[in-house]
Coordinates of C-alpha atoms and ligand atoms in Angstrom, one line a residue:
X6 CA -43.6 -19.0 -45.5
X7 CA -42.9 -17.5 -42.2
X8 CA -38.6 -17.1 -41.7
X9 CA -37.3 -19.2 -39.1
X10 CA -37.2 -17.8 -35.8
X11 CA -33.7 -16.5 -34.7
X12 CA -31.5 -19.0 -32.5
X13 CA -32.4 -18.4 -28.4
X14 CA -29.0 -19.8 -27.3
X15 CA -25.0 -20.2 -27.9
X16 CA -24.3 -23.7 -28.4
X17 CA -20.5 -24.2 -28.1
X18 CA -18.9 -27.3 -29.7
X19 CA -15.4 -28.2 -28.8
X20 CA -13.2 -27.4 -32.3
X21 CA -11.3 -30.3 -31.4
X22 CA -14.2 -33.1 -31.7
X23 CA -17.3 -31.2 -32.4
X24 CA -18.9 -32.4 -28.8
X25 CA -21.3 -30.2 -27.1
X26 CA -19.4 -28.0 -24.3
X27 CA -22.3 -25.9 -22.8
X28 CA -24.5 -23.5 -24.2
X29 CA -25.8 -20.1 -22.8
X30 CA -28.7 -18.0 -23.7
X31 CA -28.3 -15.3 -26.2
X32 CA -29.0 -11.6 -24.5
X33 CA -32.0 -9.7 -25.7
X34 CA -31.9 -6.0 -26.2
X35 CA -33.9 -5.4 -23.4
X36 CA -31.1 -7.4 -21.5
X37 CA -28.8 -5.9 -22.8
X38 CA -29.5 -2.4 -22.1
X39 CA -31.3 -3.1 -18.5
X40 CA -27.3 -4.4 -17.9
X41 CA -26.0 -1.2 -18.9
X42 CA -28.4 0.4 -16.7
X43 CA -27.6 -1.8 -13.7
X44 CA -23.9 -1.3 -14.5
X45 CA -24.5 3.0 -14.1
X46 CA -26.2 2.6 -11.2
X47 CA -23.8 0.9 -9.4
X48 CA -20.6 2.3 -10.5
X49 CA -21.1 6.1 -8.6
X50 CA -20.8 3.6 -5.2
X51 CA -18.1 1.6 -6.6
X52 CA -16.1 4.6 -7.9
X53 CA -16.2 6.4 -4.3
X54 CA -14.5 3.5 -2.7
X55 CA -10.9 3.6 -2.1
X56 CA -8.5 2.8 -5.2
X57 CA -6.8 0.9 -2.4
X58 CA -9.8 -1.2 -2.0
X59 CA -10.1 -1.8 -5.5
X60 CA -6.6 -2.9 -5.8
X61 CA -7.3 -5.6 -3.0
X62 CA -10.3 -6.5 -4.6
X63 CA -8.2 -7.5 -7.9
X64 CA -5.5 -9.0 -5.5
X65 CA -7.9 -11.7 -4.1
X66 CA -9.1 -12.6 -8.0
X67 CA -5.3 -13.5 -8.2
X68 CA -5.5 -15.4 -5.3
X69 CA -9.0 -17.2 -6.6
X70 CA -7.5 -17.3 -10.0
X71 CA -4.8 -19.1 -9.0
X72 CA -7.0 -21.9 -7.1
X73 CA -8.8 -22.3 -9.9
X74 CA -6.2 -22.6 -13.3
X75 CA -6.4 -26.6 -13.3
X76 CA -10.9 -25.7 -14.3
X77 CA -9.7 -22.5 -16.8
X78 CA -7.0 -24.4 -18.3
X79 CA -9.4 -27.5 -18.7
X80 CA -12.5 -25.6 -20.1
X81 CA -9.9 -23.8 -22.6
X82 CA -9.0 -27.4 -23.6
X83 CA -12.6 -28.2 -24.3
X84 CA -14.1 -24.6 -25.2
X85 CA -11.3 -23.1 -27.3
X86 CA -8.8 -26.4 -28.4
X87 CA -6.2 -25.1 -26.5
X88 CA -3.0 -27.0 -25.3
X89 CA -2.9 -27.3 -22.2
X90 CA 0.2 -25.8 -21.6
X91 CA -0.7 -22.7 -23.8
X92 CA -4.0 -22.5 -21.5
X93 CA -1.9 -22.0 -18.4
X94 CA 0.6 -19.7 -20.3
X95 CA -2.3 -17.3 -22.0
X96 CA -5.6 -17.5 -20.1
X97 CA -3.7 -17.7 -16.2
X98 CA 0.0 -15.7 -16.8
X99 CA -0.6 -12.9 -18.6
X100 CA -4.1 -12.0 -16.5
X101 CA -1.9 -12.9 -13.2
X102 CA 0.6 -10.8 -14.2
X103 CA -1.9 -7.9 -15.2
X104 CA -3.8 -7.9 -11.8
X105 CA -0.5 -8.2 -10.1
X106 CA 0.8 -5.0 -11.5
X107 CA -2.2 -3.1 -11.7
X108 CA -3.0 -4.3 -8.2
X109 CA -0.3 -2.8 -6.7
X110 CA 0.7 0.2 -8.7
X111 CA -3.4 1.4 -10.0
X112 CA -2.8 4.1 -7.2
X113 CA 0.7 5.7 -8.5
X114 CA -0.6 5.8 -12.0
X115 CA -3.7 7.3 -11.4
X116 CA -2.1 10.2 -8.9
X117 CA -3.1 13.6 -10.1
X118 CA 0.1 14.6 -12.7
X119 CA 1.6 18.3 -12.0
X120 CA 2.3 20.2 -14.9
X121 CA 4.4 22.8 -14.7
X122 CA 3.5 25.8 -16.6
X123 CA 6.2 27.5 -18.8
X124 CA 5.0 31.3 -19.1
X125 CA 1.9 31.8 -16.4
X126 CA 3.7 31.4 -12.8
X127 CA 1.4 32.8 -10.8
X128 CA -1.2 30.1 -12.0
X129 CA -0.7 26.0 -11.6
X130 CA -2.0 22.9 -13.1
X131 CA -2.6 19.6 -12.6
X132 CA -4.2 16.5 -14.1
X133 CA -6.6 14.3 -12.4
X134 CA -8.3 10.6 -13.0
X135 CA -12.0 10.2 -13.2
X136 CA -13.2 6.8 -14.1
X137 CA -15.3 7.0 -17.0
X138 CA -18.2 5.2 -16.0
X139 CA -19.4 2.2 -18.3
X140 CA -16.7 0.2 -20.0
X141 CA -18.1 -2.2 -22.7
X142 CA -15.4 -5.0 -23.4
X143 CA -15.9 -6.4 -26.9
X144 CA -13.8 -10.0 -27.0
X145 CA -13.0 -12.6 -29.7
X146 CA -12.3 -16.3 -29.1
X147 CA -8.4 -16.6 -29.5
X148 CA -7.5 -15.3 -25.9
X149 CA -11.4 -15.2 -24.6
X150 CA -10.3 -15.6 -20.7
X151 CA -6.9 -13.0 -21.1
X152 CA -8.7 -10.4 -22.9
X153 CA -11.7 -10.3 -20.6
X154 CA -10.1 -10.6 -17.6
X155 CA -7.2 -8.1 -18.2
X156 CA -10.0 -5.7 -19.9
X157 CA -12.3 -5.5 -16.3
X158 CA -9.1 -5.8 -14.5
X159 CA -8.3 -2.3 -15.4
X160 CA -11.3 -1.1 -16.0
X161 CA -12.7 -1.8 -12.9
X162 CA -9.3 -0.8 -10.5
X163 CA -9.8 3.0 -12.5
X164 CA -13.1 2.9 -10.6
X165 CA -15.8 1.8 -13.4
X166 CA -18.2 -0.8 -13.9
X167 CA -17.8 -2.9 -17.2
X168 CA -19.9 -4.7 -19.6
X169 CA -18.2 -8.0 -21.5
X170 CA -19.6 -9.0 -24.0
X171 CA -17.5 -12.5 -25.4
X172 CA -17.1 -14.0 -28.8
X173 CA -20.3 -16.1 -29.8
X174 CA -17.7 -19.3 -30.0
X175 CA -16.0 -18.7 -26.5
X176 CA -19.0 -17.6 -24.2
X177 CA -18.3 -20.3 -21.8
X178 CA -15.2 -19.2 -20.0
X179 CA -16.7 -15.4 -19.8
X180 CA -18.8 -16.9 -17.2
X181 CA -15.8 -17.9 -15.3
X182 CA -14.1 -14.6 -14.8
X183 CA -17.1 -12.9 -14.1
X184 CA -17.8 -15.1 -10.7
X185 CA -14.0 -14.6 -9.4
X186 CA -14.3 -11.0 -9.7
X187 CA -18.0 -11.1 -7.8
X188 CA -16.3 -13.7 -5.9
X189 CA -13.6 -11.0 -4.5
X190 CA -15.7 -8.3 -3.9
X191 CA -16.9 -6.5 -7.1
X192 CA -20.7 -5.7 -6.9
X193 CA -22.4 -8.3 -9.6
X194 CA -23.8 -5.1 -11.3
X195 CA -20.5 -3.5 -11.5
X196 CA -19.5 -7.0 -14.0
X197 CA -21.8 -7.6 -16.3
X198 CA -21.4 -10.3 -18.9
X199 CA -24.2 -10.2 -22.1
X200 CA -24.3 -13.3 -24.5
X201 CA -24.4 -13.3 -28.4
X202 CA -23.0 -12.4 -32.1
X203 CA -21.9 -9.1 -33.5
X204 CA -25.4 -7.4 -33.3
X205 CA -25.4 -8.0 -29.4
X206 CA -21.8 -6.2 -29.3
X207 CA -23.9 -3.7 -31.7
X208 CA -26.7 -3.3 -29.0
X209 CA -24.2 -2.7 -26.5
X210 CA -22.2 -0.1 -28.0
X211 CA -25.3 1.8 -28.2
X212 CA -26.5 1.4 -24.8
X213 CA -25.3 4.4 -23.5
X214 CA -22.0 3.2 -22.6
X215 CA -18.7 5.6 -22.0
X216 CA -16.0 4.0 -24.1
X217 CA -16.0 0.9 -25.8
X218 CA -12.8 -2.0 -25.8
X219 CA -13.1 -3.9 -28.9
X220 CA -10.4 -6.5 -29.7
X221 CA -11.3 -8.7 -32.7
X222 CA -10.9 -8.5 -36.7
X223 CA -10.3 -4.8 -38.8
X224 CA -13.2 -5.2 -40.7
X225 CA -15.6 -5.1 -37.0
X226 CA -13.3 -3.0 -35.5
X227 CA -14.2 -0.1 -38.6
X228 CA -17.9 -0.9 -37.8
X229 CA -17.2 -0.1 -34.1
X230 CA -15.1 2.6 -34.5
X231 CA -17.7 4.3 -37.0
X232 CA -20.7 3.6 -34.0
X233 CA -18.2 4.9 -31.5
X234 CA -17.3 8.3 -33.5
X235 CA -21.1 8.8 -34.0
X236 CA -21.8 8.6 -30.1
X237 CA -18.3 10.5 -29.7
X238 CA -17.3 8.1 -27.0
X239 CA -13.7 6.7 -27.1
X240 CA -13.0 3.3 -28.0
X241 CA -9.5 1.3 -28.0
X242 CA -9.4 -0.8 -31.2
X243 CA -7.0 -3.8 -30.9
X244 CA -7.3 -5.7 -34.4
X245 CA -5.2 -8.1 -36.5
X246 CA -1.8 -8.4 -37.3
X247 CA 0.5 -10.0 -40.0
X248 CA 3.5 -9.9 -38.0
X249 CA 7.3 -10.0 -39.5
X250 CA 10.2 -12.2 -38.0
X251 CA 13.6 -10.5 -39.9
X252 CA 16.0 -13.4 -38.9
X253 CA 19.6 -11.8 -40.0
X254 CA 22.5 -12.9 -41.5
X255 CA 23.7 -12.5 -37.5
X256 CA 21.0 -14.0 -36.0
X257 CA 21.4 -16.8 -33.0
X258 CA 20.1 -19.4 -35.3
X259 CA 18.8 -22.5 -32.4
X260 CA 16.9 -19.4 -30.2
X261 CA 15.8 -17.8 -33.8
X262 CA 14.2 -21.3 -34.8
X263 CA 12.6 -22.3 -31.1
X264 CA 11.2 -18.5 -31.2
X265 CA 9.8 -18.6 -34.7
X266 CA 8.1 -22.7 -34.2
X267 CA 6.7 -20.9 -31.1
X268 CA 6.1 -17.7 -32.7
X269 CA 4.1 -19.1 -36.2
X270 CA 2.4 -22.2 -34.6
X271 CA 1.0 -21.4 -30.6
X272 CA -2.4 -21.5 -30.6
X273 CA -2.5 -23.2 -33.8
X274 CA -1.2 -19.4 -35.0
X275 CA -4.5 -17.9 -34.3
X276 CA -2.8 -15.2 -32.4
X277 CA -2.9 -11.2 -33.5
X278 CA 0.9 -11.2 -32.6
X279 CA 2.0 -14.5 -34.8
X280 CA 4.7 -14.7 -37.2
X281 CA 2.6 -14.3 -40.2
X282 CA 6.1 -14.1 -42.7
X283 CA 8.9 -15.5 -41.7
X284 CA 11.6 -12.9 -43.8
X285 CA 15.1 -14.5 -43.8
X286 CA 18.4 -13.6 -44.9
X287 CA 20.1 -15.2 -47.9
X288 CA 23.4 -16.1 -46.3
X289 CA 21.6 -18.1 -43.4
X290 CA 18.5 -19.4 -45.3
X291 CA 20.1 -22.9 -46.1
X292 CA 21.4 -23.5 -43.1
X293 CA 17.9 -22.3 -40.8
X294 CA 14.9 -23.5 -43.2
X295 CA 15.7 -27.2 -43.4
X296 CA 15.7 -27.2 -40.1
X297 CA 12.7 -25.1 -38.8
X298 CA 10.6 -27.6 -41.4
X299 CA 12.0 -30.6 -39.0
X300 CA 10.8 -29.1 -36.4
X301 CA 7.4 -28.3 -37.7
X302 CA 7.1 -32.4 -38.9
X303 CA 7.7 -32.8 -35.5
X304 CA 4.9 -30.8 -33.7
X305 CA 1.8 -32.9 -32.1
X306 CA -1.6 -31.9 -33.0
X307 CA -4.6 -33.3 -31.1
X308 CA -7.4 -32.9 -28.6
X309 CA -5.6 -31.4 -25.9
X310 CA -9.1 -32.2 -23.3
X311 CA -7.9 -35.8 -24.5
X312 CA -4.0 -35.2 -23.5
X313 CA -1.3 -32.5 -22.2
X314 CA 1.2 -33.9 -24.9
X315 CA -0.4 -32.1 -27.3
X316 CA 1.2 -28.9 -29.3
X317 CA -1.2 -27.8 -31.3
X318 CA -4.8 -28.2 -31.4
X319 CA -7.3 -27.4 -33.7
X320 CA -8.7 -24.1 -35.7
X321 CA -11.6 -22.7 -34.1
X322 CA -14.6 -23.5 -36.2
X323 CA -15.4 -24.6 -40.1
X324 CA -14.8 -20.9 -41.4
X325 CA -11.6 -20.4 -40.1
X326 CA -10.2 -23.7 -41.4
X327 CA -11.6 -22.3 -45.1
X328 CA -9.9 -19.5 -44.5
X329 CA -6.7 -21.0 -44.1
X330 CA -7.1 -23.5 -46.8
X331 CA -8.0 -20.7 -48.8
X332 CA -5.0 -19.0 -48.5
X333 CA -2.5 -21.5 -48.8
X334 CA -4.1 -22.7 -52.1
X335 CA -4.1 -19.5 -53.5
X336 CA -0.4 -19.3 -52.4
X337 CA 0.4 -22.5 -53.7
X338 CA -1.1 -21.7 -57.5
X339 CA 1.0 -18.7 -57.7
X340 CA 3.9 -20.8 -57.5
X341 CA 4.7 -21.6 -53.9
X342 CA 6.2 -24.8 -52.5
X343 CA 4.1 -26.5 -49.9
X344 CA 7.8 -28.2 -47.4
X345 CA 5.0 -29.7 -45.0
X346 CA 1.5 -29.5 -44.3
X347 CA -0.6 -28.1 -46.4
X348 CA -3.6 -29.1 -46.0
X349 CA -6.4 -30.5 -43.3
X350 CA -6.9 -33.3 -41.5
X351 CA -9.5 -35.8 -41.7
X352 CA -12.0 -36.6 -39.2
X353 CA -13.9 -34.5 -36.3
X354 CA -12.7 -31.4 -35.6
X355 CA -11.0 -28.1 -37.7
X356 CA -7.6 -29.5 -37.7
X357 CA -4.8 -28.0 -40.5
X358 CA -1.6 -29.5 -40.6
X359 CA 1.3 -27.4 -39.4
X360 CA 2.6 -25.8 -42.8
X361 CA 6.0 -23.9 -44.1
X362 CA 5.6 -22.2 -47.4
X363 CA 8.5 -21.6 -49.2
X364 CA 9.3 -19.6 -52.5
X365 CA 6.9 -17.1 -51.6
X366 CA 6.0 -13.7 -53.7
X367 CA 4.5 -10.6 -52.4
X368 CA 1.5 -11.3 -55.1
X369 CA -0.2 -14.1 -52.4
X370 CA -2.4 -13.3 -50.4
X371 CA -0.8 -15.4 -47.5
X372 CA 1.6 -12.5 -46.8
X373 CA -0.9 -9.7 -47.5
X374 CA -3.5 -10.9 -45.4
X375 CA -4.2 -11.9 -41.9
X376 CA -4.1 -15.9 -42.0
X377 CA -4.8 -16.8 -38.2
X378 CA -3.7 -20.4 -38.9
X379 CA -0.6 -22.6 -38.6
X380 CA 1.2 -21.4 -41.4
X381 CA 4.4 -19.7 -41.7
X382 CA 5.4 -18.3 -45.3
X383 CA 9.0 -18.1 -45.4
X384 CA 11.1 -15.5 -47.6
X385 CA 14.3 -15.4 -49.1
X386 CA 15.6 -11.9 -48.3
X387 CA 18.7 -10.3 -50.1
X388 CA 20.1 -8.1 -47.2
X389 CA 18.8 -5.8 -44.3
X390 CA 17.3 -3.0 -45.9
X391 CA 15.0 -5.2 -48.3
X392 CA 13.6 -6.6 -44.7
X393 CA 12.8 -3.6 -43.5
X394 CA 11.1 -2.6 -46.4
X395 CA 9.3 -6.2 -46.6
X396 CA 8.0 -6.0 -43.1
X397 CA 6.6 -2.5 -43.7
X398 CA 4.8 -3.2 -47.1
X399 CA 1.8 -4.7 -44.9
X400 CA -1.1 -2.6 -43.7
X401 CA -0.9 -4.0 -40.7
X402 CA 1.5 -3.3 -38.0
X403 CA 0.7 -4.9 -34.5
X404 CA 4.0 -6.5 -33.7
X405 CA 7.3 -7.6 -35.6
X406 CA 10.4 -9.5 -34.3
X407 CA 14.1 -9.5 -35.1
X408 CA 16.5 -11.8 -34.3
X409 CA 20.4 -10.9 -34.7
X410 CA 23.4 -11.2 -31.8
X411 CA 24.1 -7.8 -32.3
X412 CA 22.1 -5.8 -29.6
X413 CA 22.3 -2.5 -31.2
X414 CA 21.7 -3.8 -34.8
X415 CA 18.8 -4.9 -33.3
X416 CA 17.5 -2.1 -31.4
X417 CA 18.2 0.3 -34.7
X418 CA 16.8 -2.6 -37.2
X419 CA 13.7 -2.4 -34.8
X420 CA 13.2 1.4 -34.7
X421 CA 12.7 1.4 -38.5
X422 CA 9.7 -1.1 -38.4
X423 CA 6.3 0.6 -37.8
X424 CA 4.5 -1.8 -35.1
X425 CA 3.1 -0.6 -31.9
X426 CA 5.8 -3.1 -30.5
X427 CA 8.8 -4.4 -32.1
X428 CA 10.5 -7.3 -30.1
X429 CA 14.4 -8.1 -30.4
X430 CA 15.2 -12.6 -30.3
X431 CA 12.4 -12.9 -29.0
X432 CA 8.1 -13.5 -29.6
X433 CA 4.9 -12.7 -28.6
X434 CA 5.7 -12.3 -24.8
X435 CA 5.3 -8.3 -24.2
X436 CA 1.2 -9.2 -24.3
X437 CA 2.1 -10.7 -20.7
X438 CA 4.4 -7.2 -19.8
X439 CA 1.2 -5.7 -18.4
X440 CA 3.8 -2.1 -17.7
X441 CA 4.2 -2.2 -21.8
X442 CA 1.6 -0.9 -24.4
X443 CA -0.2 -3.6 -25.9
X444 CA -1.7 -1.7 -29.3
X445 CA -1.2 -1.8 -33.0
X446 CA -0.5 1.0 -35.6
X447 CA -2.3 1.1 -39.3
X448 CA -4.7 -0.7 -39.5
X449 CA -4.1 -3.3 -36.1
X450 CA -5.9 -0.3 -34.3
X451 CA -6.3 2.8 -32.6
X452 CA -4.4 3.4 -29.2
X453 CA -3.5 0.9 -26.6
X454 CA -4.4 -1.2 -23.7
X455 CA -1.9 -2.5 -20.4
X456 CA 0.9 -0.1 -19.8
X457 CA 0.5 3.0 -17.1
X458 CA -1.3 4.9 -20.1
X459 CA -3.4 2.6 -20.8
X460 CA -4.6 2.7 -17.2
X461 CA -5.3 5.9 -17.7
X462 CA -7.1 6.1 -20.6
X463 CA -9.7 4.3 -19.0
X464 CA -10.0 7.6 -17.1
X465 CA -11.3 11.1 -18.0
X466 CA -8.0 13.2 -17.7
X467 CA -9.5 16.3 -16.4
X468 CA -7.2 19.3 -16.3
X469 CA -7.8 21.9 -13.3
X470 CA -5.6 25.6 -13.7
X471 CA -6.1 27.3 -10.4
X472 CA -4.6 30.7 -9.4
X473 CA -1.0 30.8 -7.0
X474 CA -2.3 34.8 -6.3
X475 CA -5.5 35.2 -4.7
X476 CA -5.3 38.7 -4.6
X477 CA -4.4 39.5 -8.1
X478 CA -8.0 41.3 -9.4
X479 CA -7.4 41.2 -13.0
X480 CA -5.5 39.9 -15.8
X481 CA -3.2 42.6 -18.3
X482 CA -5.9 40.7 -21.2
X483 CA -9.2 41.1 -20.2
X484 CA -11.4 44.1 -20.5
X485 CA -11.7 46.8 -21.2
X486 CA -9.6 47.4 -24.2
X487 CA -7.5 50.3 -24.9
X488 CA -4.9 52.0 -27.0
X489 CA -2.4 51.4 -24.1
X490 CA -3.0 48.2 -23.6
X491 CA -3.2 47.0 -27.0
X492 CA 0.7 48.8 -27.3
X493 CA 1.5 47.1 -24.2
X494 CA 0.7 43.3 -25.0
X495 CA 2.1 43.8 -28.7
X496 CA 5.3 44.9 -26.9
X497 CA 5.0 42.0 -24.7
X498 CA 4.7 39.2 -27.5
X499 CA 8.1 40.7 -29.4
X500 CA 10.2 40.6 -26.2
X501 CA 8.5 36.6 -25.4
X502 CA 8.6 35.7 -29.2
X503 CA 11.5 38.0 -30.6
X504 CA 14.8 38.2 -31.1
X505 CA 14.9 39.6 -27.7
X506 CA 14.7 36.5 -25.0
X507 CA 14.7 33.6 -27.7
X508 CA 18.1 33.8 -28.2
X509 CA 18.3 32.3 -24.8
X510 CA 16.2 29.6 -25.0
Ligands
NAD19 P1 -14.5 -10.5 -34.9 O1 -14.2 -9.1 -35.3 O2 -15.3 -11.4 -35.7 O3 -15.3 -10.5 -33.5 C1 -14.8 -9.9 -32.3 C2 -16.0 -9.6 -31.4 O4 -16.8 -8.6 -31.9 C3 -16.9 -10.8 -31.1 O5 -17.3 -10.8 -29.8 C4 -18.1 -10.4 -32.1 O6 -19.3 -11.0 -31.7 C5 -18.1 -8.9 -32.0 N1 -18.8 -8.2 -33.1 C6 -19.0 -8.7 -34.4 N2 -19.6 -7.7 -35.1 C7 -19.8 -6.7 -34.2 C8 -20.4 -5.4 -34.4 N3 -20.9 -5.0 -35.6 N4 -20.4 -4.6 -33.3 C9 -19.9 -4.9 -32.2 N5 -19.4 -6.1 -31.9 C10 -19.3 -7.0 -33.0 O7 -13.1 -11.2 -34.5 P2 -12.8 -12.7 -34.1 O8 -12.8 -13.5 -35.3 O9 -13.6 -13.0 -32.9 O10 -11.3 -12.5 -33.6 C11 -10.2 -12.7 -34.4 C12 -9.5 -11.3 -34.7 O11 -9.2 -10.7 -33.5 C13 -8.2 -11.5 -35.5 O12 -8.2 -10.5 -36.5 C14 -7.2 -11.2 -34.5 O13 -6.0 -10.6 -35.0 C15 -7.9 -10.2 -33.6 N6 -7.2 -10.1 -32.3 C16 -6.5 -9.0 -32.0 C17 -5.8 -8.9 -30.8 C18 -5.0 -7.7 -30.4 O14 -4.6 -7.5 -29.3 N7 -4.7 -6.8 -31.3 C19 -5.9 -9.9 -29.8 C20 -6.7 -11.0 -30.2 C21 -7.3 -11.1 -31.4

């Protein structure tokens, strides 16, 4: 019996009512690495043009960008279930804001860096920017316009070419951001988009490429990390999250419970940076929970290509709904109390119902593991310190939230939580801060994208030490060795590193 022959195209299926959206064909090998190819030749001439130019160029996508939302935010609708009003918010926003500031300050940040040297005056050094040549830009489906368009935005402004390759269940929109950026002026070879599953993101990574962007689960993000270290080419790892809200005995309780229904539920909380455990103090737990659970009965789900009064839309496909399910009955055997939702909906599409768990215990796996799903467990906490001790147990740490009135409580509650980013009364939001570092510690990843670094780490930092004296002829170290020299240079390391000058500085 001869196997079946593999699948030649991506089919996408709207989550919401399991209707045909498009389809695209799946990359071949070959493709794959004649794009690469295409991509190296073409980046040398890109490179060499001004970074002024290349800030203009990602000026203009704003521009196009802009003129087109209404078709993103529509095809988001269809491709991805998104609300409509999350569409504009996460797929326009946050890449507006990122081409905005990396159009106009790509130039300051990537300006060779002085550094002045503490012992060796008549010597200097500086830092310079090279791009690195080939970006590959691995995306999932939760954010598949954001995370592609922000990757090649600042990828490409650093001077190289990129390579997306999108999540099998979002190819669609990948398409889109590809022709505003050829639209504006980026050579077509310089954008290249390849279509398929993980073992097209596999093909890629071994292509030849420079340095690999992967956002998408821990468990692929090991896999490309262990490719990437064999290859020793750098990668940026942006994986899942189980993020904590601490809501203190302090806390502004209305903006604590609009932040935390925004916070567990947008996107149907398949975002990295979701409340994933909702930790909350004993002295203000009667008074907040009853009403949060109001407020969740009260969320819309629905198709939101159907309507714009539509909250929250559907999961992304059949194994993400399992997942959730999965979880929530596992939580619910162990002994916790389902105050609404609970389980799925009936009828086309991968609809849950917006849940609150109470009476939860760290033994389910609905706060140990990533959920991606509209669920919030909620905790009863008995002071600060447990909280903090809470939202570190995970082995996760992307981003956490506190919510108090007291600004410094806040800042010093938030200091002791280890998260790449810890946000005080308020949610989510610093993924649209393109000047802050978007990155996760643990195991939610491996460095960090937006942010001036992260600008430059799509560069080879290439450190240059050139000589202040031109006429100096030789250094007191180099050869040839003798008695007196050796005497001198001990001499020389006591007074440096002795007693002697160090009690001055
Ligand atoms: P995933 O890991 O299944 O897939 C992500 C991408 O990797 C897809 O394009 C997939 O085809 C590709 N891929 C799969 N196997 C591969 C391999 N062996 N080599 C190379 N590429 C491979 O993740 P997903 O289900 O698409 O996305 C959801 C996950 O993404 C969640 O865990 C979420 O927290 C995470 N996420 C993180 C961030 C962040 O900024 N930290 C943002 C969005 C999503």
């Amino acid at each position: 019996m001869s196997a079946e022959p593999a699948p030649s195209r991506l089919v996408v299926r709207s989550p919401a009512n399991g209707e045909v959206v498009g389809e695209v064909p799946i990359s071949t090998s070959d493709e794959v690495r004649a794009a690469v190819a295409r991509a190296r030749a073409a980046q040398g001439a890109w490179a060499a043009r001004p970074i002024r130019e290349r800030m203009g160029v990602l000026l203009k996508v704003r521009e196009l960008l802009l003129g087109d939302l209404d078709k993103i935010v529509a095809l988001s609708a269809r491709e991805n279930g998104k609300p409509r009003h999350e569409g504009l918010l996460h797929e326009g926003f946050a890449p507006l804001e990122l081409l905005t500031y990396f159009g106009t300050e790509a130039e300051r940040i990537l300006e060779p860096q002085p550094i002045p040297l503490r012992l060796l005056k008549h010597r200097a050094s500086y830092i310079h920017y090279v791009p690195r040549g080939v970006v590959a830009i691995i995306a999932p489906w939760n954010f598949p316009h954001h995370l592609a368009f922000g990757g090649a935005a600042m990828a490409l402004v650093a001077g190289n070419a990129v390579v997306i390759k999108p999540s099998e269940f979002t190819p669609l929109i990948t398409q889109h951001v590809r022709e505003l950026y050829v639209k504006a002026g980026v050579p077509p070879e310089c954008i290249e988009v390849v279509y398929g599953h993980g073992d097209t993101g596999a093909t890629l990574i071994d292509s030849g490429v420079d340095m690999v962007e992967f956002t998408g689960s821990v468990a692929t993000g090991k896999k490309v990390a262990a490719m990437c270290g064999e290859r020793l080419i750098p990668c940026v790892l942006e994986l899942g999250g189980k993020a904590p809200a601490l809501v203190l005995d302090d806390a502004d309780q209305e903006r604590a419970l609009h932040a935390t229904l925004w916070g567990g539920f947008a996107n149907a909380g398949q975002v990295c940076a979701s409340i994933e455990r909702l930790l909350v103090h004993q002295k203000v737990y009667d008074s907040f929970v009853p009403r949060l659970v109001e407020r969740v009965k009260a969320l819309r789900m629905g198709d939101a290509s159907a309507s714009a009064e539509v909250d929250i839309g559907p999961l992304v496909n059949q194994r993400q709904l399992e997942i959730v399910e999965r979880l929530v009955d596992d939580a619910v055997r162990k002994g916790a109390t389902v105050a609404c939702g609970g389980k799925r909906v009936d009828g086309p599409g991968y609809f849950f119902e917006p849940t609150v768990l109470l009476d939860v215990t760290t033994e389910m796996d609905i706060v140990n593991r990533e959920t991606f799903g509209p669920v919030v467990p909620v905790m009863k906490m008995p002071g600060e310190a447990e909280m903090v001790a809470e939202a570190n147990r995970s082995h996760l740490g992307l981003l956490a939230y506190v919510f108090t009135r007291d600004g410094e409580r806040g800042r010093r509650v938030a200091e002791q939580i280890r998260c790449g980013t810890v946000m005080v009364n308020d949610v989510i939001a610093s993924a649209a801060m393109a000047e802050t570092p978007w990155g996760g510690l643990k195991q939610s990843g491996l460095g960090h994208t937006h942010s001036d670094d992260g600008l430059r780490h799509m560069c080879e930092a290439r450190h240059v030490n050139y000589d202040l004296l031109p006429w100096l002829k030789k250094e007191l170290w180099w050869y040839p060795y003798n008695e007196k020299d050796v005497g001198m240079l001990r001499r020389m390391m006591n007074l440096l590193y002795g007693r002697g000058l160090n009690r001055f500085r």
